[in-house]
Each structure stands twice: as structure tokens, then as C-alpha cells.
XYZ file of N, CA and C in Angstrom:
357
model
N 97.043 105.772 109.733
C 98.445 106.051 109.888
C 98.983 106.208 108.569
N 99.709 107.263 108.461
C 100.472 107.658 107.346
C 101.987 107.496 107.363
N 102.549 106.751 106.451
C 103.927 106.591 106.712
C 104.819 107.544 105.589
N 105.685 108.175 106.163
C 106.394 109.214 105.562
C 107.876 108.883 105.319
N 108.387 109.178 104.124
C 109.810 108.750 103.858
C 110.477 109.904 103.142
N 111.602 110.522 103.917
C 112.328 111.639 103.244
C 113.503 111.066 102.465
N 114.030 112.025 101.417
C 115.184 111.621 100.739
C 115.570 112.970 100.220
N 116.961 113.037 99.785
C 117.500 114.157 99.177
C 118.479 114.998 99.925
N 118.687 114.571 101.197
C 119.718 115.259 101.956
C 121.023 115.089 101.456
N 122.116 115.798 102.002
C 123.422 115.715 101.661
C 124.233 116.694 102.059
N 125.524 116.850 101.570
C 126.485 117.798 101.939
C 126.633 118.909 100.801
N 126.526 120.128 101.034
C 126.645 121.065 100.156
C 127.258 122.418 100.575
N 128.000 123.075 99.688
C 128.658 124.282 100.207
C 127.704 125.372 100.276
N 128.135 126.420 101.089
C 127.315 127.642 101.310
C 127.106 128.200 99.866
N 125.693 128.665 99.760
C 125.292 129.161 98.466
C 124.754 128.184 97.530
N 124.862 126.830 97.881
C 124.347 125.915 97.129
C 122.965 125.611 97.266
N 122.562 124.445 96.586
C 120.968 124.054 96.550
C 120.954 122.553 96.810
N 119.711 122.286 97.355
C 119.357 120.932 97.429
C 117.803 120.839 97.388
N 117.283 119.667 96.982
C 115.872 119.494 96.908
C 115.465 118.033 97.773
N 114.785 118.372 98.878
C 114.175 117.281 99.709
C 112.928 116.759 99.102
N 112.627 115.523 99.282
C 111.384 114.821 98.821
C 110.861 114.074 100.178
N 109.532 113.991 100.248
C 108.900 113.415 101.282
C 107.614 112.613 100.678
N 107.704 111.320 100.649
C 106.731 110.466 100.022
C 105.807 109.979 101.013
N 104.606 110.079 100.882
C 103.610 109.724 101.833
C 102.863 108.570 101.416
N 102.420 107.736 102.347
C 101.687 106.375 101.954
C 100.161 106.749 101.608
N 99.753 107.804 102.023
C 98.427 108.334 101.582
C 98.290 109.739 101.718
N 97.106 110.287 101.219
C 97.185 111.854 101.346
C 96.764 112.161 102.738
N 97.260 113.260 103.106
C 97.054 113.960 104.443
C 96.501 115.480 104.110
N 95.954 116.041 105.178
C 95.324 117.444 105.006
C 96.276 118.451 104.601
N 97.349 118.358 105.385
C 98.566 119.358 105.159
C 99.815 118.688 105.408
N 100.870 119.206 105.094
C 102.208 118.687 105.255
C 103.261 119.708 105.497
N 104.318 119.335 106.228
C 105.186 120.266 106.701
C 106.710 119.882 106.615
N 107.597 120.675 106.691
C 109.172 120.475 106.860
C 109.369 121.032 108.227
N 110.003 120.184 109.020
C 110.682 120.667 110.265
C 112.118 120.395 110.142
N 112.923 120.986 110.981
C 114.371 120.875 111.090
C 114.760 120.856 112.604
N 115.886 120.233 112.728
C 116.471 120.220 114.092
C 117.938 120.158 114.062
N 118.485 121.150 114.582
C 120.098 121.419 114.515
C 120.425 120.704 115.955
N 121.711 120.357 116.008
C 122.425 119.760 117.273
C 122.081 120.908 118.428
N 121.722 120.398 119.456
C 121.592 121.138 120.716
C 120.322 122.177 120.633
N 119.490 122.097 119.580
C 118.246 123.037 119.385
C 117.043 122.242 119.340
N 115.960 122.940 119.581
C 114.713 122.305 119.409
C 114.282 122.212 117.932
N 113.352 121.264 117.649
C 112.883 121.094 116.264
C 112.037 122.387 116.136
N 112.208 122.835 114.833
C 111.526 124.092 114.296
C 110.715 123.844 113.223
N 109.571 124.486 112.930
C 108.952 124.381 111.648
C 109.544 125.328 110.476
N 109.880 124.709 109.520
C 110.353 125.454 108.357
C 109.371 125.893 107.332
N 108.527 125.147 106.988
C 107.473 125.545 106.025
C 106.364 124.492 106.003
N 105.168 124.970 105.621
C 104.025 124.048 105.614
C 103.250 124.308 104.288
N 102.540 123.466 103.723
C 101.671 123.673 102.613
C 100.341 122.848 103.021
N 99.203 123.664 102.830
C 97.895 123.151 102.962
C 97.463 122.296 101.897
N 96.333 121.600 101.916
C 95.720 120.782 100.997
C 95.413 121.576 99.772
N 95.036 122.868 99.939
C 94.681 123.762 98.813
C 95.806 124.314 98.132
N 96.973 124.057 98.665
C 98.287 124.596 98.048
C 98.844 125.898 98.575
N 98.152 126.529 99.738
C 98.615 127.664 100.506
C 99.881 127.273 101.177
N 100.865 128.110 101.220
C 102.263 127.969 101.789
C 102.552 128.957 102.823
N 103.414 128.622 103.859
C 103.791 129.352 104.723
C 105.203 129.159 105.071
N 106.115 130.002 105.477
C 107.533 129.892 105.595
C 107.956 130.536 107.027
N 109.056 129.906 107.518
C 109.715 130.628 108.645
C 110.333 131.728 108.034
N 110.640 132.932 108.751
C 111.260 134.004 108.302
C 112.602 133.744 107.895
N 113.396 132.786 108.527
C 114.747 132.427 108.246
C 114.957 131.830 106.725
N 113.912 131.440 106.355
C 113.986 130.575 104.986
C 113.283 131.339 103.885
N 112.454 132.479 104.167
C 111.637 133.068 103.238
C 112.576 133.559 101.967
N 112.058 133.391 100.803
C 112.918 133.860 99.588
C 113.995 132.898 99.231
N 114.182 131.899 100.043
C 115.283 130.859 99.629
C 114.814 129.412 99.564
N 113.701 129.169 100.303
C 113.183 127.776 100.243
C 111.954 127.862 99.689
N 111.377 126.794 98.989
C 110.143 126.771 98.315
C 109.696 125.229 98.461
N 108.398 125.294 99.102
C 107.734 124.095 99.489
C 106.638 123.783 98.372
N 106.465 122.629 97.922
C 105.590 122.263 96.995
C 104.902 120.790 96.988
N 103.862 120.539 96.466
C 103.222 119.370 96.650
C 102.716 118.681 95.211
N 102.951 117.398 95.007
C 102.559 116.691 93.947
C 101.374 115.690 94.565
N 100.126 116.226 94.285
C 99.059 115.429 95.047
C 98.943 114.093 94.296
N 99.122 113.946 93.009
C 98.944 112.879 92.452
C 99.972 111.666 92.907
N 101.165 112.264 93.281
C 102.114 111.212 93.864
C 102.067 111.201 95.338
N 101.398 111.967 95.979
C 101.473 112.119 97.505
C 102.758 112.307 97.979
N 103.532 113.358 97.178
C 104.948 113.688 97.673
C 105.082 114.988 97.686
N 105.703 115.521 98.682
C 106.093 116.972 99.101
C 107.480 117.152 98.901
N 107.813 118.307 98.403
C 109.208 118.740 98.077
C 109.568 120.029 98.892
N 110.799 120.180 98.965
C 111.472 121.359 99.561
C 112.632 121.762 98.886
N 112.454 122.751 97.933
C 113.699 123.279 97.221
C 114.293 124.369 97.980
N 115.622 123.968 98.322
C 116.500 124.891 99.224
C 117.543 125.552 98.438
N 117.468 126.915 98.357
C 118.577 127.647 97.587
C 119.300 128.592 98.306
N 120.386 128.954 97.918
C 121.191 129.957 98.742
C 121.439 129.389 100.061
N 121.806 128.175 100.290
C 122.025 127.492 101.649
C 123.058 128.262 102.411
N 122.917 128.343 103.693
C 123.728 128.875 104.661
C 124.116 127.819 105.749
N 125.329 128.003 106.314
C 125.704 127.054 107.256
C 124.712 126.913 108.396
N 123.987 127.931 108.726
C 122.917 127.747 109.703
C 121.868 127.006 109.311
N 121.775 126.453 108.161
C 120.587 125.554 107.586
C 120.936 124.053 107.844
N 122.127 123.848 108.403
C 122.501 122.488 108.896
C 121.643 121.908 109.866
N 121.097 120.773 109.560
C 120.144 120.212 110.514
C 119.760 118.912 110.066
N 118.969 118.127 110.738
C 118.142 116.980 110.191
C 116.795 117.555 109.969
N 116.227 117.252 108.792
C 115.080 117.799 108.274
C 114.052 116.526 108.228
N 112.939 116.911 108.830
C 111.747 115.858 108.986
C 110.553 116.407 108.300
N 109.835 115.352 107.588
C 108.532 115.952 107.021
C 107.427 115.284 108.055
N 106.400 115.975 107.861
C 105.251 115.734 108.858
C 104.016 115.943 108.257
N 102.964 115.199 108.686
C 101.683 115.253 108.085
C 100.620 115.934 109.180
N 99.945 116.859 108.863
C 98.918 117.584 109.782
C 97.936 118.304 109.220
N 97.438 119.288 109.859
C 96.415 120.073 109.401
C 96.616 121.541 109.631
N 96.042 122.424 108.750
C 96.407 123.777 108.970
C 95.216 124.681 108.907
N 95.085 125.969 109.442
C 93.871 126.637 109.317
C 94.502 128.071 109.490
N 93.541 129.050 108.937
C 93.899 130.371 109.057
C 94.997 130.934 108.268
N 95.458 130.136 107.334
C 96.485 130.517 106.403
C 97.960 130.444 107.013
N 98.103 130.617 108.361
C 99.584 130.619 108.988
C 99.645 129.778 110.173
N 98.625 128.877 110.427
C 98.749 128.040 111.563
C 98.799 126.574 111.182
N 99.738 125.906 111.701
C 99.807 124.369 111.357
C 99.884 123.523 112.631
N 99.137 122.523 112.539
C 98.965 121.609 113.679
C 99.620 120.221 113.293
N 100.632 119.810 113.741
C 101.306 118.453 113.406
C 100.673 117.304 113.914
N 100.275 116.290 113.176
C 99.774 114.960 113.585
C 101.074 114.213 113.970
N 100.872 112.896 114.640
C 102.027 112.275 114.926
C 102.428 111.530 113.848
N 102.633 112.224 112.616
C 103.228 111.468 111.401
C 104.474 112.049 110.970
N 105.553 111.334 111.294
C 106.877 111.845 111.047
C 107.627 110.895 110.160
N 108.467 111.548 109.295
C 109.449 110.711 108.581
C 110.632 110.339 109.581
N 111.554 109.785 108.930
C 112.818 109.264 109.687
C 113.914 110.457 109.771
N 113.695 111.459 108.945
C 114.651 112.560 108.974
C 115.710 112.349 107.903
N 116.328 113.513 107.234
C 117.351 113.443 106.320
C 118.267 114.450 106.670
N 119.600 114.262 106.710
C 120.544 115.249 107.092
C 120.956 116.109 106.060
N 121.056 117.283 106.271
C 121.489 118.400 105.344
C 122.507 119.047 106.100
N 123.752 119.047 105.496
C 124.968 119.707 105.947
C 125.448 120.755 105.068
N 125.499 121.854 105.495
C 126.012 122.957 104.661
C 127.462 123.369 105.091
N 128.524 123.141 104.470
C 129.866 123.390 104.908
C 130.708 123.617 103.717
N 131.785 124.445 103.848
C 132.668 124.725 103.022
C 133.949 123.810 103.232
């Protein structure tokens, strides 16, 4: 069982930036960021494989960057040009990936960190 702890959420104005971090208690095959806005289902934002391949939801392509520091078992999500619709609770997850564009979440979830984009 891997324990995941997110940090880095907060309140930012539209157009601003935030960086989220997810520290894992041990290495996992792949990791991902999900988010859940009020009244909406949880959605996959981005994932990174153990080899460093990345994949993004269309809504965040070109604005968000996922990365991994394997030595620290820590995953990051750099979020730039934030929009009000990015407001959500962001969760990190440990899982596995295949085929470059497919991610399967394991039941390893962080507690979530709130990101609020508002003027």
C-alpha cells in the first residue's frame, strides 16, 4: 500500500500559476492527477508513466505540466494560465499505464488539495 500526500493548493487569480506536489511513501508504476469540481465527477487531468511518458486531458494541454522526481518519489503538476474552470479539489493517484494513452488507477489516493481560481 502506498501513501500519497498532496500539497501546493491555494487561491490564485485567473492567468496565475500554482505547482502541486504529491509525495509517495514508495515508488509506483505510474502516477496521475485527478480533479473533482463541485457537482461534477472526478476526471483525469494528467498521468506520467514509470518511463516518463506523459498524457494530458485536452482541457489542460499546453497549460499544465506533469513531472516526476523518481529519487524523491514525488510527482508535480505545474499549472500555468489558470482558468476559473480549473477550480477543483486535486487528487494524486498511483496506478499503471499502457499503450501511451491509457491509465488504470489503483486504490492509492491522496487526501486532495483545493485549487481555487478566482478574481
